[in-house]
PDB file of C-alpha atoms in Angstrom:
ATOM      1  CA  UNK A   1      91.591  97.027  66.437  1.00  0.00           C
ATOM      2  CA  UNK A   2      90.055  99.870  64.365  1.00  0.00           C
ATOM      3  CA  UNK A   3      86.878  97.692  63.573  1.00  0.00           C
ATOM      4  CA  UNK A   4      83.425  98.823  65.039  1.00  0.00           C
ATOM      5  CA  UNK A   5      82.666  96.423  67.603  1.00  0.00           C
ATOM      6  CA  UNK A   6      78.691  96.784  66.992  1.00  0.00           C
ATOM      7  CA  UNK A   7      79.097  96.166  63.324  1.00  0.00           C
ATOM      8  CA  UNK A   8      77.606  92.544  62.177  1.00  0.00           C
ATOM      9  CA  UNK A   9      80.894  91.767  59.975  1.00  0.00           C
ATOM     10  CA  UNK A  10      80.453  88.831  57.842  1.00  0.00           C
ATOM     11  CA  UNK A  11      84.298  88.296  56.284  1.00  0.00           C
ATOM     12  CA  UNK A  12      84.383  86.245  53.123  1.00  0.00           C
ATOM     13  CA  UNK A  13      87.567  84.854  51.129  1.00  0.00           C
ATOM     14  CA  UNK A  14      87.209  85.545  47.243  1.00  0.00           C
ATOM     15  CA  UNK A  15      89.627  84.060  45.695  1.00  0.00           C
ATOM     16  CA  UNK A  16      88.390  83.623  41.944  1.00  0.00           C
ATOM     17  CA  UNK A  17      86.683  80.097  42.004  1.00  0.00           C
ATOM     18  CA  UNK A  18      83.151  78.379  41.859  1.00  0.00           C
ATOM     19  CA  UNK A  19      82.998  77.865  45.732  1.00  0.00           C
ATOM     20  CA  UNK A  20      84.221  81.221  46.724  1.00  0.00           C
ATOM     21  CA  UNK A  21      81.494  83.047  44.167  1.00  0.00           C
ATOM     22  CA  UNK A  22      78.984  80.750  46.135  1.00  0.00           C
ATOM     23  CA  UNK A  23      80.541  81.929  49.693  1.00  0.00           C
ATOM     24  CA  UNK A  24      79.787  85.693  48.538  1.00  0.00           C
ATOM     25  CA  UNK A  25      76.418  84.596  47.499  1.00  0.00           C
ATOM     26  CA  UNK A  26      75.695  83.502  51.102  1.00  0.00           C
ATOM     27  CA  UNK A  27      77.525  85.766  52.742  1.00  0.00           C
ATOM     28  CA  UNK A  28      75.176  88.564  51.263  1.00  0.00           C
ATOM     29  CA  UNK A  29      72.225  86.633  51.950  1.00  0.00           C
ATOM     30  CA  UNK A  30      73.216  86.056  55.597  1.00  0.00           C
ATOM     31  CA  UNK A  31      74.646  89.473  56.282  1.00  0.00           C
ATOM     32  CA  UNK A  32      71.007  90.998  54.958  1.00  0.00           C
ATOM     33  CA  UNK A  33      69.193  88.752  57.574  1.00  0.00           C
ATOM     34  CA  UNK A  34      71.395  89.661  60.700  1.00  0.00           C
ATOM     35  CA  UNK A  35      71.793  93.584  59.277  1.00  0.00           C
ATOM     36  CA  UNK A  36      75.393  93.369  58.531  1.00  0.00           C
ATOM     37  CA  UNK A  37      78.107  94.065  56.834  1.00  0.00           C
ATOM     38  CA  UNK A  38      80.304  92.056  54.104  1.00  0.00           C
ATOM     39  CA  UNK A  39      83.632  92.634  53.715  1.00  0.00           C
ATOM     40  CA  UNK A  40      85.413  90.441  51.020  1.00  0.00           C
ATOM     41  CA  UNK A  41      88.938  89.736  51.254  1.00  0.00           C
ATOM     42  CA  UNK A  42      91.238  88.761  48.406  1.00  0.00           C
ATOM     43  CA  UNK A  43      94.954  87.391  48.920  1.00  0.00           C
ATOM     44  CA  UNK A  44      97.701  87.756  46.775  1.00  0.00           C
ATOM     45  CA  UNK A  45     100.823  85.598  47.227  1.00  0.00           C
ATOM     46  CA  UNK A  46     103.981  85.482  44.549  1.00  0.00           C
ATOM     47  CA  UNK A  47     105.222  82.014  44.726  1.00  0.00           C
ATOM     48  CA  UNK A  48     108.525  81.858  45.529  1.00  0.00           C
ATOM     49  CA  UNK A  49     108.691  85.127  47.646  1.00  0.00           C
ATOM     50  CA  UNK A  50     110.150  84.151  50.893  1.00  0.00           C
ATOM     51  CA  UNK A  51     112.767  82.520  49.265  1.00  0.00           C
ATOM     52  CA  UNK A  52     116.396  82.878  49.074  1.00  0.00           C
ATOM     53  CA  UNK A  53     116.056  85.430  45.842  1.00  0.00           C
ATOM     54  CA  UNK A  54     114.349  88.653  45.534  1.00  0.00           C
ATOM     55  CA  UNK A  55     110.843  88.752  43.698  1.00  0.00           C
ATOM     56  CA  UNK A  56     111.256  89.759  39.515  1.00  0.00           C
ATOM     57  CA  UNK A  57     108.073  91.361  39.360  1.00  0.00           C
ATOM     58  CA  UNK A  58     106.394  94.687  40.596  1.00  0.00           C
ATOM     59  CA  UNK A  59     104.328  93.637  43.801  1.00  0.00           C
ATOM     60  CA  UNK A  60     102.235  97.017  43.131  1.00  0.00           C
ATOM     61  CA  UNK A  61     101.254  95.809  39.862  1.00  0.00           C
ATOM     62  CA  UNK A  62     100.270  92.207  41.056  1.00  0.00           C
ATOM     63  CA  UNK A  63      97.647  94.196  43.697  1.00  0.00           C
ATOM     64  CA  UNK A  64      96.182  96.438  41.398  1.00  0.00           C
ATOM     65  CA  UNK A  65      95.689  93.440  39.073  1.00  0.00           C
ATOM     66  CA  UNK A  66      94.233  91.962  42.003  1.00  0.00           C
ATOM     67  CA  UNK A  67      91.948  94.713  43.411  1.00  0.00           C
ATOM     68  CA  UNK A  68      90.584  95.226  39.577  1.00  0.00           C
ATOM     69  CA  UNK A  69      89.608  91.354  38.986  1.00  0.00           C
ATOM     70  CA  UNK A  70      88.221  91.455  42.248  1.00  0.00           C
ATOM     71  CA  UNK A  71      86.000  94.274  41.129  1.00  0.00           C
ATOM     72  CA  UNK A  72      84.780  92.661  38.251  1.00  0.00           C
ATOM     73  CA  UNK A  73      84.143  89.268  39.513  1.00  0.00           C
ATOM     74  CA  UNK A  74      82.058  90.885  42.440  1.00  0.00           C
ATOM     75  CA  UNK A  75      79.954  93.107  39.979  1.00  0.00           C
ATOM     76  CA  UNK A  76      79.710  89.816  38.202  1.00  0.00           C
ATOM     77  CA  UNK A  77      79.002  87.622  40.396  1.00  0.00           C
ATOM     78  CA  UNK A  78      76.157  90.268  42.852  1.00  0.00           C
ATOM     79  CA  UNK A  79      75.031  92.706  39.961  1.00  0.00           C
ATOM     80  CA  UNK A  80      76.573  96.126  40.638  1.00  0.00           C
ATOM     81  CA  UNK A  81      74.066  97.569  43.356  1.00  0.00           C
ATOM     82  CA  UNK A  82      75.046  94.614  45.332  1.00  0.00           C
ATOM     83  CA  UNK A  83      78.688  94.620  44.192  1.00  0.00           C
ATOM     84  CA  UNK A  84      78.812  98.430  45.290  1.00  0.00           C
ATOM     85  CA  UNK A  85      77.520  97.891  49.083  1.00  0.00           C
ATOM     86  CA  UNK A  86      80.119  94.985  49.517  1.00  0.00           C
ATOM     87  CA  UNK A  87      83.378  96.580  51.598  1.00  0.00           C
ATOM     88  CA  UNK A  88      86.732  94.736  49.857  1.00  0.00           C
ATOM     89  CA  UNK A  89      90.196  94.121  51.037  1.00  0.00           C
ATOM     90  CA  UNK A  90      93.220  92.792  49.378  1.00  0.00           C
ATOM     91  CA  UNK A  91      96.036  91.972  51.134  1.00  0.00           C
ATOM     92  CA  UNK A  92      99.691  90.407  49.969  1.00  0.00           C
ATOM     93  CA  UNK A  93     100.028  87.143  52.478  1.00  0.00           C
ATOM     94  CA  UNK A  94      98.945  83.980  53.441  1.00  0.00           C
ATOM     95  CA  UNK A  95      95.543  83.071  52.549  1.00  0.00           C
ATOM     96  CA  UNK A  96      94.698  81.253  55.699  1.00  0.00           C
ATOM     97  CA  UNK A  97      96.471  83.750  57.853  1.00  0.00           C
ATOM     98  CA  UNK A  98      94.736  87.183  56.266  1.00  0.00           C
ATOM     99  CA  UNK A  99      91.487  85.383  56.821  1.00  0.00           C
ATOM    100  CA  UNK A 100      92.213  84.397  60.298  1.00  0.00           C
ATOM    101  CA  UNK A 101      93.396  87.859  61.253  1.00  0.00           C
ATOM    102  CA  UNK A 102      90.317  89.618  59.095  1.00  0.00           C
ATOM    103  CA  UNK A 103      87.956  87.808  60.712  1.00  0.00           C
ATOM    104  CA  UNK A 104      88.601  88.606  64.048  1.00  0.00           C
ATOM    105  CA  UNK A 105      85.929  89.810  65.557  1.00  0.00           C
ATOM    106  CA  UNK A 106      83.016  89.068  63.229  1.00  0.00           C
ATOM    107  CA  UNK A 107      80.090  87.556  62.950  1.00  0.00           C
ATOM    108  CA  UNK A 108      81.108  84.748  60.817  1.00  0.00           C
ATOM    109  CA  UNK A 109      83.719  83.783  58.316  1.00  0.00           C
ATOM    110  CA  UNK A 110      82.676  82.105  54.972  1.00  0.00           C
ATOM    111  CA  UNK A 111      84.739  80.496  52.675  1.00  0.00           C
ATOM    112  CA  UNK A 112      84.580  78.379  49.637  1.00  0.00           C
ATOM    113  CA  UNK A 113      85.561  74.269  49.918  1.00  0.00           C
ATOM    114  CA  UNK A 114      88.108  74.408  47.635  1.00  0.00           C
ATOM    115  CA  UNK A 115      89.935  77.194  45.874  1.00  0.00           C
ATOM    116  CA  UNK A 116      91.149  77.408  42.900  1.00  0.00           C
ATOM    117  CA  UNK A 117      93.733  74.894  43.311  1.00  0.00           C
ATOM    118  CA  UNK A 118      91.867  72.005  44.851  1.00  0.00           C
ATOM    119  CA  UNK A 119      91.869  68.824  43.689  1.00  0.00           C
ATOM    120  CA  UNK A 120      89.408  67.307  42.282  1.00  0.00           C
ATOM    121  CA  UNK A 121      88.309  64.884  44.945  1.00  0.00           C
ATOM    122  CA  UNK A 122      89.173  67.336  47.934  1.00  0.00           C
ATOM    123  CA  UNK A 123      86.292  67.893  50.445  1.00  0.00           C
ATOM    124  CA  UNK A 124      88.201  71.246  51.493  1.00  0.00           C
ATOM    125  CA  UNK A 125      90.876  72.510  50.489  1.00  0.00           C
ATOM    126  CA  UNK A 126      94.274  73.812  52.700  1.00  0.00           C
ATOM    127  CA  UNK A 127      92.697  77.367  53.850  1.00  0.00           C
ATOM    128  CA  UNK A 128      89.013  75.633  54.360  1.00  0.00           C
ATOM    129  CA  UNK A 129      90.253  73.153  56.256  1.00  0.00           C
ATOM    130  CA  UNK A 130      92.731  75.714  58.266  1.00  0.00           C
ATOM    131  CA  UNK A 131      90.241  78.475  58.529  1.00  0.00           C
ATOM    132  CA  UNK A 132      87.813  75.769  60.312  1.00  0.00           C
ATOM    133  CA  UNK A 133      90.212  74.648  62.926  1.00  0.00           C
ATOM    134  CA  UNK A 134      91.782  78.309  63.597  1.00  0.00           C
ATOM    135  CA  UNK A 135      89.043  80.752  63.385  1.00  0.00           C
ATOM    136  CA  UNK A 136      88.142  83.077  66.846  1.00  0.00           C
ATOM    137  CA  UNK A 137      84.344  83.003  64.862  1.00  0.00           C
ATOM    138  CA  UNK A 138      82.246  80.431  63.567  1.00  0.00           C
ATOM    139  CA  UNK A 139      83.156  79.565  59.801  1.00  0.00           C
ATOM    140  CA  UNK A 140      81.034  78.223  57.824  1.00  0.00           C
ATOM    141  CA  UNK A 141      82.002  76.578  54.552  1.00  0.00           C
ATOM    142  CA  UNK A 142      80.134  76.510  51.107  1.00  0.00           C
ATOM    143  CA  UNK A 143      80.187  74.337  48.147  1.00  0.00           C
ATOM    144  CA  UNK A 144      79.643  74.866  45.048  1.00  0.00           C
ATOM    145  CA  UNK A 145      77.204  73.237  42.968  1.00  0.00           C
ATOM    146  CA  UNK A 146      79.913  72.020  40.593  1.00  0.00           C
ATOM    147  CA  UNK A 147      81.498  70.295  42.841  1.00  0.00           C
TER     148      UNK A 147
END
């Protein structure tokens, strides 16, 4: 593990929707109360990759068309001073997985309740719900006001 072990890291899944925006929100807030760190982590997944056929699209592409959205939402979303202290990650995999694995060893983990394919009437969504039964840290899970 190549992760300072007396770094505060609070991880936090971005993954484009209301909740997650509201996850960074208190991620910040919480990380500038205990002196940490926040390290936001997108995942990318192609559906259909781990089938029986070979994926039709350039999987460099779909992470630089990742890593730039993420940049812009964050800047969005924090202002660009805040945007610029945040550490970011984006890894090809498993949503649930990446975050288990990322957060290993931090603080906490925040996520949104629902991502951006939740349904409607979902308390949590799939990675939530996994996230909060899995994690080595304490989770904690945010809603968004639109909810």
């Amino acid at each position: 593990m190549d992760k300072d072990a007396s770094e505060r890291r609070v991880v936090v899944g971005v993954d484009g929707s209301q909740s997650s925006y509201e996850a960074l929100r208190w991620a910040v807030r919480y990380a500038g109360l205990v002196d940490g760190v926040v390290e936001a982590v997108a995942v990318w997944e192609l559906p259909g990759l781990y089938g029986w056929s070979g994926p039709a699209v350039d999987m460099d592409v779909d992470e630089d068309e990742t890593r730039r959205k993420m940049s812009e939402e964050l800047t969005e979303v924090l202002g660009a001073d805040t945007a610029g202290s945040v550490r970011t990650r984006v890894v090809h995999g498993n949503a649930a997985d990446v975050l288990l694995r990322a957060a290993e060893g931090a603080e906490v983990l925040v996520v949104g309740s629902r991502g951006r394919g939740g349904f409607a009437r979902a308390l949590l969504g799939s990675v939530s719900r996994h996230v909060s039964q899995h994690a080595s840290c304490p989770v904690v899970i945010v809603r968004s006001g639109k909810e």
